[in-house]
Amino acid sequence: MNTITTRISGWLIAIGVMLLATQVSASVNLAIVKPVLDCGQLTTVNFSDKLGEKVTLTSATSLKTDKGTFCQVKANIAPAIGVEVALPQQQWTQRFLQVGCGGLCGQINLSLSNANGCVPATQGEFVVAATDMGHSGGMMDASWAEDPQKRIDFAYRANHLTAQLAKALIQAYYGQAQKYAYFMGCSDGGREALMEAQRFPDDFDGISAGAPAAFFQFQNSFFHGWNVVANQRADGSAILLKDRLPILHRAVLAHCPTLSGVNDGLLANPYACTFSPNWVKTCAANQSDKSDCLTAEEISVAEKLYRGAYDSAGNQFVPAGLPLGSELRWPVPASANGHSMSEMMALPALQSVLLPGGKQNITTMRDFPLNKQNFTAVAQLAPLYNAANTNLNRYMVRGGKLIMWHGLADDSVSPAFSIAYYRGVEAYLGKQSTEKFIRLFLLPGVAHCGGGEGFDQIDLLTPLMAWTEQQVAPQALMTGKSAQQANMDMPPMPPQGKMPAGNVSAEVQFHGVQRASSPLATAIPPLKATRPVFPYPYIAQYKGTGSPDKAENYVPVKSAAYDNLLVGKPACDFIGPDNQKNYVAKGGRLEIQP
């Protein structure tokens, strides 16, 4: 039995008294520090000198909440980085939390995701900051990227400068620096989280990176683009449609063991199972009732979507495709001539964000064939946007802690990337060193940043604080299933295998319903079941006694089947050490800094 298994087994002795990690002491008790300035006086402070960039505070006003009043500062960092910072006026306990954003950002939202029940956060004890990443607009709007400076700001500059400004505001407002600084984000926010650890290791003491879209250059091009082209006939019509997905999902659950010892439809390791066309009944040529079968054409599409983008020469352009068990949310159209969520993701990005130069004349995926030449084209800006640098030595040495997590039924960002990246860090820094400051947690049945059929109620901030402030590494995360589980990104599977098409927006599909901006975390909802999630490569297995709905009745078991995960080339050549560059905007174009 290795060291981590021994630690986990010992930890399980106490798990029976826990419902969620929030019931464990999260942090050291820090004294409350009161402001030394009135809120409005912050607008008289010169923050430009402190940042070395032009800073304009547009307002500093009181924000009343159920847990006290905040000084809410709104600011702009040149040229156009919008920032908001909420500073507690009565109960600051010397902690700072910056939150990431999803999609292509363009909005400021102070909401704390995946921190429900974290006591200091629910009590309003954190300074909370967020940025729009240098542009305004919808989360799917890409037109801003035709300005090269905005590309740099989105890639890495905005979050770093926001952290610097927030820390300067804290120093001015309270007369002292924060004791601990944290960053939490999911989706692009997860990419932002990894980017901070990789590029700016001194910004944050503890970082949580959820479902990171860190393989950015290939995510919205080859990953989502493949979901479109692999599902099209020569005339452009779609083959596999939404109302056919439940048939495929049932076939997967009938043939893939959950590995947890509980037949609950949640695959503890979807990569332990390989799809076979024989699992699905093939419809006869002239069969009119197709409610329990798929056509050979539909099955062929499913095979391609599970594998992910590849070509006939054997090039694997993404680490893997859509995971088994995620079928109910697959981004396919509702009708043969409809548009899919993947198309809505890929086209704007290819037009304005991913390729060098100005706006590209790409109106359909046929204008951008998924081949080696175009992979090389999007790879040009990987050193700008990608957060796949495995050299985290500086973050490790300075004592930083990083919790990565990913839903195993994620239909927007493949969990295979998070696994491949974690393995890359292990390969570079060594397994023992990596375990000292990184944990990767994979959540069965959970969709993109939450939702899905799995246990998606999770507080990541509490264990991150415990690790950062008390050096208590998370041996497991406690997850829960809400008593009123609401799957926000797709309707539940109805009987008879028929799924309503619905009219779900891409933002909801891939990034969830945005909460109203607030610097307070919410309470834990009523739960009908709890379950532990152990660090990769361990899975939670039911002991066979006691209720399967209680976390204490599970033990960690190593899943060797992750070794079979397809992580081919050239995709994984872009996961490695020191593969990022700094850029400047000159003459309307991007240039690498010498």
Coordinates of C-alpha atoms in Angstrom, one line a residue:
M1 CA 0.0 0.0 0.0
N2 CA 1.6 3.3 -1.0
T3 CA 1.8 6.5 1.0
I4 CA -1.3 8.2 -0.4
T5 CA -3.5 5.1 0.0
T6 CA -2.4 4.9 3.7
R7 CA -3.2 8.6 4.2
I8 CA -6.6 8.2 2.6
S9 CA -7.5 5.1 4.6
G10 CA -6.6 6.8 7.8
W11 CA -8.7 9.8 6.8
L12 CA -11.7 7.6 6.2
I13 CA -11.9 6.8 9.9
A14 CA -13.2 10.3 10.4
I15 CA -15.3 10.6 7.3
G16 CA -18.5 9.3 9.0
V17 CA -18.9 12.5 11.0
M18 CA -18.8 14.7 7.9
L19 CA -21.4 15.6 5.3
L20 CA -19.2 18.1 3.4
A21 CA -15.7 19.4 3.7
T22 CA -17.2 22.6 5.0
Q23 CA -17.8 21.0 8.3
V24 CA -14.1 20.7 8.9
S25 CA -12.1 23.6 10.3
A26 CA -11.0 25.3 7.1
S27 CA -8.5 27.8 8.3
V28 CA -6.6 29.4 11.1
N29 CA -8.5 32.0 13.1
L30 CA -7.4 35.4 11.8
A31 CA -8.3 38.7 13.5
I32 CA -10.8 41.0 12.0
V33 CA -9.2 44.1 10.5
K34 CA -11.2 47.3 10.1
P35 CA -10.6 49.9 7.4
V36 CA -8.4 52.9 8.0
L37 CA -10.0 55.0 5.3
D38 CA -13.5 55.9 4.3
C39 CA -14.6 54.0 1.2
G40 CA -14.9 57.1 -0.9
Q41 CA -11.3 58.2 0.0
L42 CA -9.9 55.4 -2.2
T43 CA -10.7 57.4 -5.3
T44 CA -8.0 60.0 -4.1
V45 CA -5.2 57.4 -4.0
N46 CA -2.8 57.1 -7.0
F47 CA -2.9 53.4 -7.9
S48 CA -1.3 54.0 -11.3
D49 CA 2.1 54.5 -9.6
K50 CA 1.6 51.3 -7.6
L51 CA 0.9 49.2 -10.7
G52 CA 3.0 50.9 -13.3
E53 CA -0.1 51.1 -15.5
K54 CA -2.7 53.8 -15.7
V55 CA -5.6 53.0 -13.3
T56 CA -8.8 54.9 -13.1
L57 CA -11.2 54.4 -10.1
T58 CA -14.6 55.2 -11.5
S59 CA -16.4 54.7 -8.2
A60 CA -16.1 53.6 -4.6
T61 CA -19.4 53.2 -2.9
S62 CA -21.1 51.1 -0.2
L63 CA -22.7 47.8 -1.1
K64 CA -25.1 46.5 1.5
T65 CA -25.5 42.7 2.0
D66 CA -27.1 40.4 4.5
K67 CA -23.7 39.9 6.0
G68 CA -22.6 43.5 6.3
T69 CA -21.5 46.3 4.1
F70 CA -18.7 46.2 1.5
C71 CA -16.8 49.0 -0.2
Q72 CA -17.4 48.3 -3.8
V73 CA -14.7 49.7 -6.1
K74 CA -15.1 49.9 -9.8
A75 CA -12.0 50.6 -11.8
N76 CA -10.4 50.5 -15.2
I77 CA -6.8 49.5 -16.0
A78 CA -5.5 50.8 -19.3
P79 CA -6.4 50.3 -22.0
A80 CA -9.8 48.8 -21.1
I81 CA -9.6 46.2 -18.3
G82 CA -12.7 46.5 -16.2
V83 CA -12.3 45.5 -12.5
E84 CA -14.5 45.3 -9.5
V85 CA -13.4 44.7 -5.9
A86 CA -15.6 44.3 -2.9
L87 CA -13.9 45.1 0.4
P88 CA -15.7 44.2 3.7
Q89 CA -16.2 47.1 6.0
Q90 CA -16.9 45.3 9.3
Q91 CA -15.5 41.7 9.1
W92 CA -12.4 41.4 6.9
T93 CA -10.3 38.4 8.2
Q94 CA -7.3 39.2 6.1
R95 CA -8.1 37.0 3.1
F96 CA -8.4 37.9 -0.6
L97 CA -10.2 35.9 -3.3
Q98 CA -10.2 36.6 -7.0
V99 CA -12.8 34.8 -9.2
G100 CA -12.4 33.8 -12.8
C101 CA -15.0 34.1 -15.6
G102 CA -16.4 31.7 -18.2
G103 CA -16.6 31.6 -22.0
L104 CA -14.8 34.5 -23.6
C105 CA -15.6 36.6 -20.5
G106 CA -16.6 40.2 -21.3
Q107 CA -18.5 40.6 -18.0
I108 CA -17.7 41.2 -14.4
N109 CA -19.3 38.8 -11.8
L110 CA -18.1 38.6 -8.2
S111 CA -20.0 35.4 -7.5
L112 CA -18.2 32.6 -5.7
S113 CA -18.8 29.3 -7.5
N114 CA -18.2 25.9 -5.8
A115 CA -17.8 27.5 -2.4
N116 CA -21.3 26.8 -1.0
G117 CA -21.1 26.5 2.8
C118 CA -17.5 27.8 3.2
V119 CA -18.0 29.7 6.5
P120 CA -15.8 32.7 6.0
A121 CA -17.1 33.2 2.5
T122 CA -20.8 32.9 3.5
Q123 CA -20.1 35.4 6.3
G124 CA -18.6 38.0 3.9
E125 CA -15.1 37.9 5.3
F126 CA -13.2 37.9 2.0
V127 CA -12.1 40.8 -0.2
V128 CA -13.4 39.6 -3.6
A129 CA -12.2 40.8 -7.0
A130 CA -13.1 40.0 -10.6
T131 CA -12.4 41.4 -14.1
D132 CA -14.0 41.4 -17.5
M133 CA -10.6 40.3 -19.0
G134 CA -10.2 43.5 -21.0
H135 CA -13.4 43.8 -23.0
S136 CA -17.1 44.0 -22.6
G137 CA -19.8 41.9 -24.2
G138 CA -21.4 38.5 -24.1
M139 CA -19.6 35.4 -23.0
M140 CA -19.7 34.1 -26.6
D141 CA -18.7 37.4 -28.3
A142 CA -15.3 37.2 -30.0
S143 CA -15.2 40.4 -32.0
W144 CA -13.0 42.1 -29.4
A145 CA -10.0 39.8 -30.3
E146 CA -9.5 41.7 -33.6
D147 CA -7.6 44.2 -31.3
P148 CA -4.2 42.5 -30.5
Q149 CA -3.9 44.2 -27.1
K150 CA -7.2 42.8 -26.0
R151 CA -5.9 39.3 -27.0
I152 CA -3.0 39.8 -24.6
D153 CA -5.2 41.1 -21.8
F154 CA -7.6 38.1 -22.2
A155 CA -4.8 35.6 -22.4
Y156 CA -3.0 36.6 -19.2
R157 CA -2.5 40.3 -18.4
A158 CA -6.0 41.2 -17.1
N159 CA -6.1 38.8 -14.1
H160 CA -2.5 39.6 -13.1
L161 CA -3.1 43.3 -13.0
T162 CA -6.5 42.8 -11.3
A163 CA -4.7 40.9 -8.5
Q164 CA -2.1 43.7 -8.2
L165 CA -4.8 46.4 -8.0
A166 CA -6.9 44.4 -5.5
K167 CA -3.8 44.0 -3.3
A168 CA -3.0 47.7 -3.6
L169 CA -6.6 48.5 -2.6
I170 CA -6.4 46.2 0.4
Q171 CA -3.1 47.9 1.5
A172 CA -4.6 51.4 1.2
Y173 CA -8.0 50.5 2.7
Y174 CA -7.0 48.4 5.7
G175 CA -3.4 49.7 6.2
Q176 CA -2.0 46.2 5.7
A177 CA -1.6 43.5 3.2
Q178 CA -3.8 40.3 3.0
K179 CA -2.5 37.3 4.9
Y180 CA -3.7 34.8 2.2
A181 CA -4.6 35.3 -1.5
Y182 CA -6.8 32.8 -3.4
F183 CA -8.0 32.3 -7.0
M184 CA -11.0 30.2 -8.1
G185 CA -12.3 29.7 -11.6
C186 CA -14.0 27.1 -13.8
S187 CA -14.0 26.7 -17.6
D188 CA -12.1 29.6 -19.0
G189 CA -11.8 30.6 -15.3
G190 CA -10.0 27.2 -14.9
R191 CA -7.6 28.2 -17.7
E192 CA -7.1 31.6 -16.0
A193 CA -6.4 29.7 -12.7
L194 CA -3.6 27.6 -14.3
M195 CA -2.3 30.6 -16.1
E196 CA -1.8 32.4 -12.8
A197 CA 0.1 29.5 -11.3
Q198 CA 2.3 29.1 -14.5
R199 CA 3.0 32.8 -15.4
F200 CA 2.5 34.7 -12.1
P201 CA 3.3 32.2 -9.3
D202 CA 3.6 35.0 -6.6
D203 CA 0.0 36.3 -7.2
F204 CA -1.9 33.6 -5.2
D205 CA -1.2 31.2 -2.3
G206 CA -4.0 28.8 -3.2
I207 CA -5.6 28.2 -6.6
S208 CA -8.7 26.1 -7.6
A209 CA -8.8 25.3 -11.4
G210 CA -12.1 23.7 -12.5
A211 CA -12.6 22.1 -15.9
P212 CA -9.8 24.3 -17.3
A213 CA -10.1 25.2 -21.0
A214 CA -6.3 25.4 -20.9
F215 CA -5.8 23.6 -24.2
F216 CA -7.3 26.8 -25.5
Q217 CA -6.0 27.0 -29.1
F218 CA -7.3 23.5 -29.9
Q219 CA -10.4 23.6 -27.6
N220 CA -12.7 25.8 -29.7
S221 CA -11.1 24.8 -33.0
F222 CA -10.4 21.1 -33.2
F223 CA -12.4 19.8 -30.2
H224 CA -15.7 21.7 -30.9
G225 CA -15.1 21.9 -34.6
W226 CA -14.8 18.1 -34.7
N227 CA -18.2 17.8 -33.0
V228 CA -19.6 19.6 -36.0
V229 CA -17.8 18.1 -39.0
A230 CA -17.8 14.5 -37.7
N231 CA -21.6 14.8 -37.6
Q232 CA -22.3 16.1 -41.1
R233 CA -23.1 14.6 -44.4
A234 CA -21.7 15.9 -47.6
D235 CA -24.7 18.2 -48.0
G236 CA -24.0 19.7 -44.5
S237 CA -27.0 18.1 -42.8
A238 CA -26.5 16.7 -39.3
I239 CA -26.6 13.0 -38.7
L240 CA -26.9 12.4 -34.9
L241 CA -29.6 14.6 -33.3
K242 CA -30.5 15.4 -29.7
D243 CA -33.5 13.2 -29.5
R244 CA -31.3 10.2 -30.4
L245 CA -28.9 10.6 -27.5
P246 CA -30.8 8.8 -24.8
I247 CA -30.6 5.6 -26.9
L248 CA -26.8 5.9 -27.0
H249 CA -26.6 6.8 -23.3
R250 CA -28.6 3.7 -22.2
A251 CA -26.4 1.5 -24.3
V252 CA -23.3 2.9 -22.6
L253 CA -24.7 2.4 -19.1
A254 CA -25.7 -1.1 -20.0
H255 CA -22.1 -2.1 -21.0
C256 CA -19.8 0.1 -18.9
P257 CA -19.4 -0.8 -15.3
T258 CA -19.7 2.1 -12.9
L259 CA -16.7 0.7 -10.9
S260 CA -18.1 2.3 -7.8
G261 CA -20.0 -0.9 -6.8
V262 CA -23.3 1.0 -7.1
N263 CA -25.4 0.7 -10.3
D264 CA -26.3 4.4 -10.3
G265 CA -25.3 5.3 -13.9
L266 CA -22.3 7.3 -12.8
L267 CA -19.1 6.1 -14.4
A268 CA -16.3 6.5 -11.9
N269 CA -13.8 6.2 -14.8
P270 CA -15.2 6.5 -18.3
Y271 CA -11.8 5.8 -19.7
A272 CA -11.9 2.3 -18.3
C273 CA -14.5 1.5 -21.0
T274 CA -14.2 1.6 -24.8
F275 CA -17.3 2.1 -27.0
S276 CA -18.3 -0.7 -29.3
P277 CA -20.8 -0.3 -32.1
N278 CA -22.2 -3.7 -31.1
W279 CA -23.6 -2.2 -28.0
V280 CA -26.3 -0.5 -29.9
K281 CA -29.0 -2.2 -31.9
T282 CA -28.7 -1.2 -35.6
C283 CA -31.8 0.0 -37.3
A284 CA -32.9 -2.0 -40.4
A285 CA -32.7 -0.1 -43.7
N286 CA -36.5 0.5 -43.9
Q287 CA -37.4 0.4 -40.2
S288 CA -40.0 3.0 -39.4
D289 CA -39.9 2.8 -35.6
K290 CA -36.3 3.7 -34.5
S291 CA -37.0 4.4 -30.8
D292 CA -34.7 1.6 -29.6
C293 CA -32.0 1.6 -32.3
L294 CA -29.5 3.8 -34.1
T295 CA -28.7 3.8 -37.8
A296 CA -25.2 2.6 -38.9
E297 CA -24.6 6.2 -39.9
E298 CA -25.5 7.5 -36.4
I299 CA -23.3 4.9 -34.7
S300 CA -20.3 5.8 -36.9
V301 CA -20.7 9.4 -35.7
A302 CA -20.8 8.3 -32.1
E303 CA -17.5 6.4 -32.6
K304 CA -15.8 9.6 -34.0
L305 CA -17.1 11.9 -31.2
Y306 CA -15.8 9.5 -28.5
R307 CA -12.4 9.5 -30.1
G308 CA -12.0 13.2 -30.8
A309 CA -10.4 14.9 -33.8
Y310 CA -8.0 12.8 -35.8
D311 CA -7.1 12.2 -39.5
S312 CA -6.3 9.3 -41.7
A313 CA -2.6 9.7 -41.2
G314 CA -3.0 8.9 -37.5
N315 CA -2.7 12.4 -36.1
Q316 CA -4.7 12.8 -32.9
F317 CA -5.4 16.5 -32.6
V318 CA -7.0 16.6 -29.1
P319 CA -6.3 14.3 -26.1
A320 CA -9.7 12.7 -26.4
G321 CA -13.3 13.4 -27.5
L322 CA -16.5 13.4 -25.6
P323 CA -16.4 11.0 -22.5
L324 CA -18.6 8.0 -22.2
G325 CA -21.5 8.8 -19.9
S326 CA -21.9 12.4 -21.1
E327 CA -24.2 11.6 -24.0
L328 CA -27.3 13.4 -22.8
R329 CA -25.6 16.8 -23.1
W330 CA -23.7 16.2 -26.3
P331 CA -23.5 19.4 -28.4
V332 CA -25.4 18.1 -31.5
P333 CA -28.3 19.9 -33.3
A334 CA -31.9 19.3 -32.6
S335 CA -32.7 19.1 -36.3
A336 CA -30.8 18.0 -39.4
N337 CA -30.4 21.6 -40.6
G338 CA -30.0 23.1 -37.1
H339 CA -27.0 24.6 -35.4
S340 CA -25.2 23.0 -32.6
M341 CA -23.6 24.4 -29.5
S342 CA -20.2 23.3 -30.7
E343 CA -20.7 25.3 -33.9
M344 CA -21.6 28.4 -31.8
M345 CA -18.4 27.9 -29.9
A346 CA -16.0 27.2 -32.8
L347 CA -16.9 29.7 -35.5
P348 CA -16.6 33.0 -33.6
A349 CA -13.3 31.8 -32.1
L350 CA -11.9 30.8 -35.4
Q351 CA -13.1 34.1 -37.0
S352 CA -11.5 36.4 -34.4
V353 CA -9.6 34.8 -31.6
L354 CA -7.5 31.8 -32.5
L355 CA -5.6 32.8 -35.7
P356 CA -3.0 35.5 -36.1
G357 CA -4.1 38.6 -38.0
G358 CA -7.5 40.2 -38.3
K359 CA -10.9 38.7 -38.8
Q360 CA -10.9 35.5 -40.8
N361 CA -13.3 34.6 -43.5
I362 CA -14.6 31.5 -41.9
T363 CA -18.4 31.2 -42.0
T364 CA -18.7 27.4 -41.8
M365 CA -16.4 24.6 -40.6
R366 CA -15.9 23.8 -44.3
D367 CA -13.8 26.9 -44.5
F368 CA -11.4 25.5 -41.9
P369 CA -10.7 21.8 -42.6
L370 CA -9.5 19.9 -39.5
N371 CA -6.1 18.8 -40.9
K372 CA -2.4 19.0 -39.9
Q373 CA -1.9 22.3 -41.8
N374 CA -4.7 24.1 -39.9
F375 CA -3.6 22.5 -36.6
T376 CA -0.2 24.1 -37.2
A377 CA -2.1 27.4 -38.0
V378 CA -3.9 27.6 -34.7
A379 CA -0.9 26.3 -32.8
Q380 CA 0.9 29.6 -33.6
L381 CA -0.8 31.3 -30.7
A382 CA -0.5 28.5 -28.3
P383 CA 2.3 30.3 -26.4
L384 CA -0.1 33.2 -25.9
Y385 CA -3.4 31.5 -24.9
N386 CA -2.6 28.0 -23.7
A387 CA -2.2 27.2 -20.0
A388 CA -0.3 24.0 -20.6
N389 CA 3.1 24.8 -19.1
T390 CA 4.1 22.0 -16.8
N391 CA 6.9 23.9 -15.2
L392 CA 5.2 24.8 -11.9
N393 CA 8.5 24.8 -10.0
R394 CA 8.3 28.4 -9.0
Y395 CA 4.7 28.0 -7.7
M396 CA 5.7 24.8 -5.8
V397 CA 8.9 26.4 -4.2
R398 CA 7.0 29.4 -3.0
G399 CA 4.5 27.1 -1.2
G400 CA 1.5 27.5 -3.5
K401 CA -1.3 24.9 -3.5
L402 CA -3.4 23.9 -6.5
I403 CA -6.6 21.9 -6.6
M404 CA -7.6 20.8 -10.1
W405 CA -11.1 19.3 -10.6
H406 CA -13.1 18.1 -13.6
G407 CA -16.5 16.6 -14.2
L408 CA -16.2 13.2 -15.9
A409 CA -19.3 13.8 -18.0
D410 CA -18.1 17.2 -19.2
D411 CA -19.3 17.8 -22.8
S412 CA -17.5 21.2 -23.3
V413 CA -13.9 20.7 -22.1
S414 CA -12.6 17.1 -22.1
P415 CA -11.5 15.8 -18.7
A416 CA -8.8 14.0 -20.7
F417 CA -6.9 17.3 -20.9
S418 CA -6.8 17.7 -17.1
I419 CA -5.5 14.2 -16.8
A420 CA -2.9 14.7 -19.5
Y421 CA -1.8 18.0 -18.0
Y422 CA -1.5 16.5 -14.5
R423 CA 0.6 13.6 -15.9
G424 CA 2.7 16.2 -17.6
V425 CA 3.5 18.0 -14.4
E426 CA 4.3 14.6 -12.7
A427 CA 6.6 13.8 -15.6
Y428 CA 8.4 17.1 -15.2
L429 CA 8.5 17.6 -11.5
G430 CA 8.3 14.1 -10.3
K431 CA 5.4 12.3 -8.7
Q432 CA 6.5 13.0 -5.1
S433 CA 7.0 16.7 -5.6
T434 CA 3.7 17.0 -7.5
E435 CA 1.7 15.4 -4.7
K436 CA 3.0 18.0 -2.3
F437 CA 1.2 20.9 -4.0
I438 CA -1.3 19.6 -6.6
R439 CA -4.4 17.4 -6.3
L440 CA -6.6 16.4 -9.3
F441 CA -10.2 15.3 -8.5
L442 CA -12.5 13.8 -11.2
L443 CA -16.2 13.9 -10.4
P444 CA -18.3 11.0 -11.9
G445 CA -21.3 12.0 -13.8
V446 CA -20.7 15.8 -13.4
A447 CA -21.1 18.0 -16.5
H448 CA -19.2 21.2 -17.3
C449 CA -18.5 23.1 -14.0
G450 CA -21.6 21.4 -12.4
G451 CA -24.9 19.9 -13.4
G452 CA -25.3 16.5 -15.0
E453 CA -26.4 13.3 -13.2
G454 CA -23.5 13.2 -10.7
F455 CA -22.8 14.7 -7.2
D456 CA -22.0 18.3 -8.1
Q457 CA -22.6 20.1 -4.8
I458 CA -19.0 20.8 -3.8
D459 CA -17.1 23.3 -1.7
L460 CA -13.6 23.7 -3.0
L461 CA -12.6 26.8 -1.1
T462 CA -12.7 25.2 2.3
P463 CA -10.2 22.4 1.5
L464 CA -8.1 24.9 -0.4
M465 CA -7.9 27.1 2.7
A466 CA -7.1 24.2 4.9
W467 CA -4.3 23.1 2.7
T468 CA -2.9 26.6 2.2
E469 CA -3.2 27.8 5.8
Q470 CA -2.8 24.6 7.8
Q471 CA -0.8 22.4 5.4
V472 CA -3.7 19.8 5.6
A473 CA -3.7 18.3 2.1
P474 CA -7.2 17.2 0.8
Q475 CA -7.2 13.4 1.0
A476 CA -10.8 13.5 -0.5
L477 CA -13.4 16.0 -1.5
M478 CA -16.9 15.6 -0.2
T479 CA -19.6 16.0 -2.9
G480 CA -23.3 16.0 -2.5
K481 CA -26.4 15.6 -4.6
S482 CA -29.1 18.2 -4.0
A483 CA -32.5 17.1 -2.8
Q484 CA -33.9 19.2 -5.6
Q485 CA -31.3 18.4 -8.2
A486 CA -31.8 20.7 -11.1
N487 CA -29.9 20.0 -14.3
M488 CA -29.5 23.4 -15.7
D489 CA -27.7 22.6 -18.9
M490 CA -30.0 20.0 -20.4
P491 CA -33.5 18.6 -19.6
P492 CA -33.6 15.2 -17.9
M493 CA -33.9 12.1 -20.0
P494 CA -37.6 11.4 -20.5
P495 CA -39.1 7.9 -21.0
Q496 CA -39.3 6.2 -24.4
G497 CA -36.0 7.7 -25.4
K498 CA -37.5 10.9 -26.6
M499 CA -35.7 14.1 -25.6
P500 CA -37.3 17.5 -26.3
A501 CA -35.1 19.7 -28.4
G502 CA -35.5 22.7 -26.2
N503 CA -33.9 26.1 -26.9
V504 CA -30.9 26.2 -24.6
S505 CA -28.4 28.9 -25.2
A506 CA -24.7 28.1 -25.6
E507 CA -23.8 30.1 -22.5
V508 CA -26.2 28.0 -20.4
Q509 CA -25.1 24.8 -22.1
F510 CA -21.4 25.3 -21.5
H511 CA -21.1 27.7 -18.6
G512 CA -24.2 27.3 -16.5
V513 CA -26.7 29.9 -15.4
Q514 CA -24.9 32.9 -14.1
R515 CA -25.7 34.0 -10.5
A516 CA -26.3 37.6 -9.7
S517 CA -23.0 39.2 -8.8
S518 CA -22.3 39.0 -5.1
P519 CA -19.2 38.7 -2.9
L520 CA -21.0 36.2 -0.6
A521 CA -21.0 32.4 -1.0
T522 CA -24.3 30.7 -0.5
A523 CA -25.4 28.1 2.0
I524 CA -25.2 24.3 1.4
P525 CA -28.6 23.2 -0.2
P526 CA -30.5 20.3 1.4
L527 CA -28.7 17.1 0.2
K528 CA -30.2 13.7 -0.5
A529 CA -26.8 11.9 -0.7
T530 CA -23.1 12.5 -0.3
R531 CA -20.1 10.8 -1.7
P532 CA -16.3 11.2 -1.5
V533 CA -14.1 11.9 -4.5
F534 CA -10.5 10.8 -4.1
P535 CA -7.4 12.2 -5.8
Y536 CA -6.5 10.9 -9.2
P537 CA -6.0 8.0 -10.0
Y538 CA -8.2 6.7 -7.1
I539 CA -12.0 6.2 -7.4
A540 CA -14.6 5.8 -4.7
Q541 CA -15.8 2.2 -4.3
Y542 CA -18.8 1.2 -2.1
K543 CA -17.8 -1.1 0.8
G544 CA -21.0 -3.1 0.3
T545 CA -22.5 -2.3 3.7
G546 CA -24.4 0.7 4.9
S547 CA -26.3 3.1 2.8
P548 CA -24.7 3.8 -0.6
D549 CA -26.0 7.4 -0.2
K550 CA -23.5 8.1 2.7
A551 CA -20.0 9.1 2.0
E552 CA -18.5 7.0 4.9
N553 CA -19.4 3.8 3.1
Y554 CA -16.8 4.3 0.3
V555 CA -13.1 3.5 0.1
P556 CA -10.4 4.5 -2.3
V557 CA -9.4 2.1 -5.0
K558 CA -6.7 2.8 -7.6
S559 CA -8.0 2.8 -11.2
A560 CA -5.2 1.6 -13.5
A561 CA -7.4 2.0 -16.5
Y562 CA -6.4 5.6 -16.8
D563 CA -3.2 4.3 -18.3
N564 CA -5.2 3.4 -21.5
L565 CA -6.3 7.0 -22.1
L566 CA -5.7 8.1 -25.6
V567 CA -3.4 11.1 -25.5
G568 CA -1.8 11.0 -28.9
K569 CA 0.3 13.4 -31.0
P570 CA 0.5 16.1 -32.0
A571 CA -1.9 17.2 -29.3
C572 CA 0.1 16.3 -26.3
D573 CA 3.3 17.8 -27.7
F574 CA 1.8 21.1 -26.5
I575 CA 1.7 20.0 -22.9
G576 CA 5.2 20.6 -21.5
P577 CA 7.6 22.9 -19.7
D578 CA 8.2 26.5 -20.5
N579 CA 6.0 26.7 -23.6
Q580 CA 4.6 30.2 -23.1
K581 CA 5.7 33.6 -24.4
N582 CA 5.1 37.2 -23.5
Y583 CA 3.6 39.4 -26.1
V584 CA 3.2 43.1 -27.0
A585 CA 0.9 44.8 -29.5
K586 CA 2.7 46.8 -32.1
G587 CA 1.4 48.3 -35.3
G588 CA -1.9 46.5 -35.0
R589 CA -0.3 43.0 -34.6
L590 CA 1.1 40.7 -31.9
E591 CA 4.8 40.4 -31.4
I592 CA 6.7 38.2 -29.0
Q593 CA 8.7 40.1 -26.5
P594 CA 12.5 39.4 -26.8

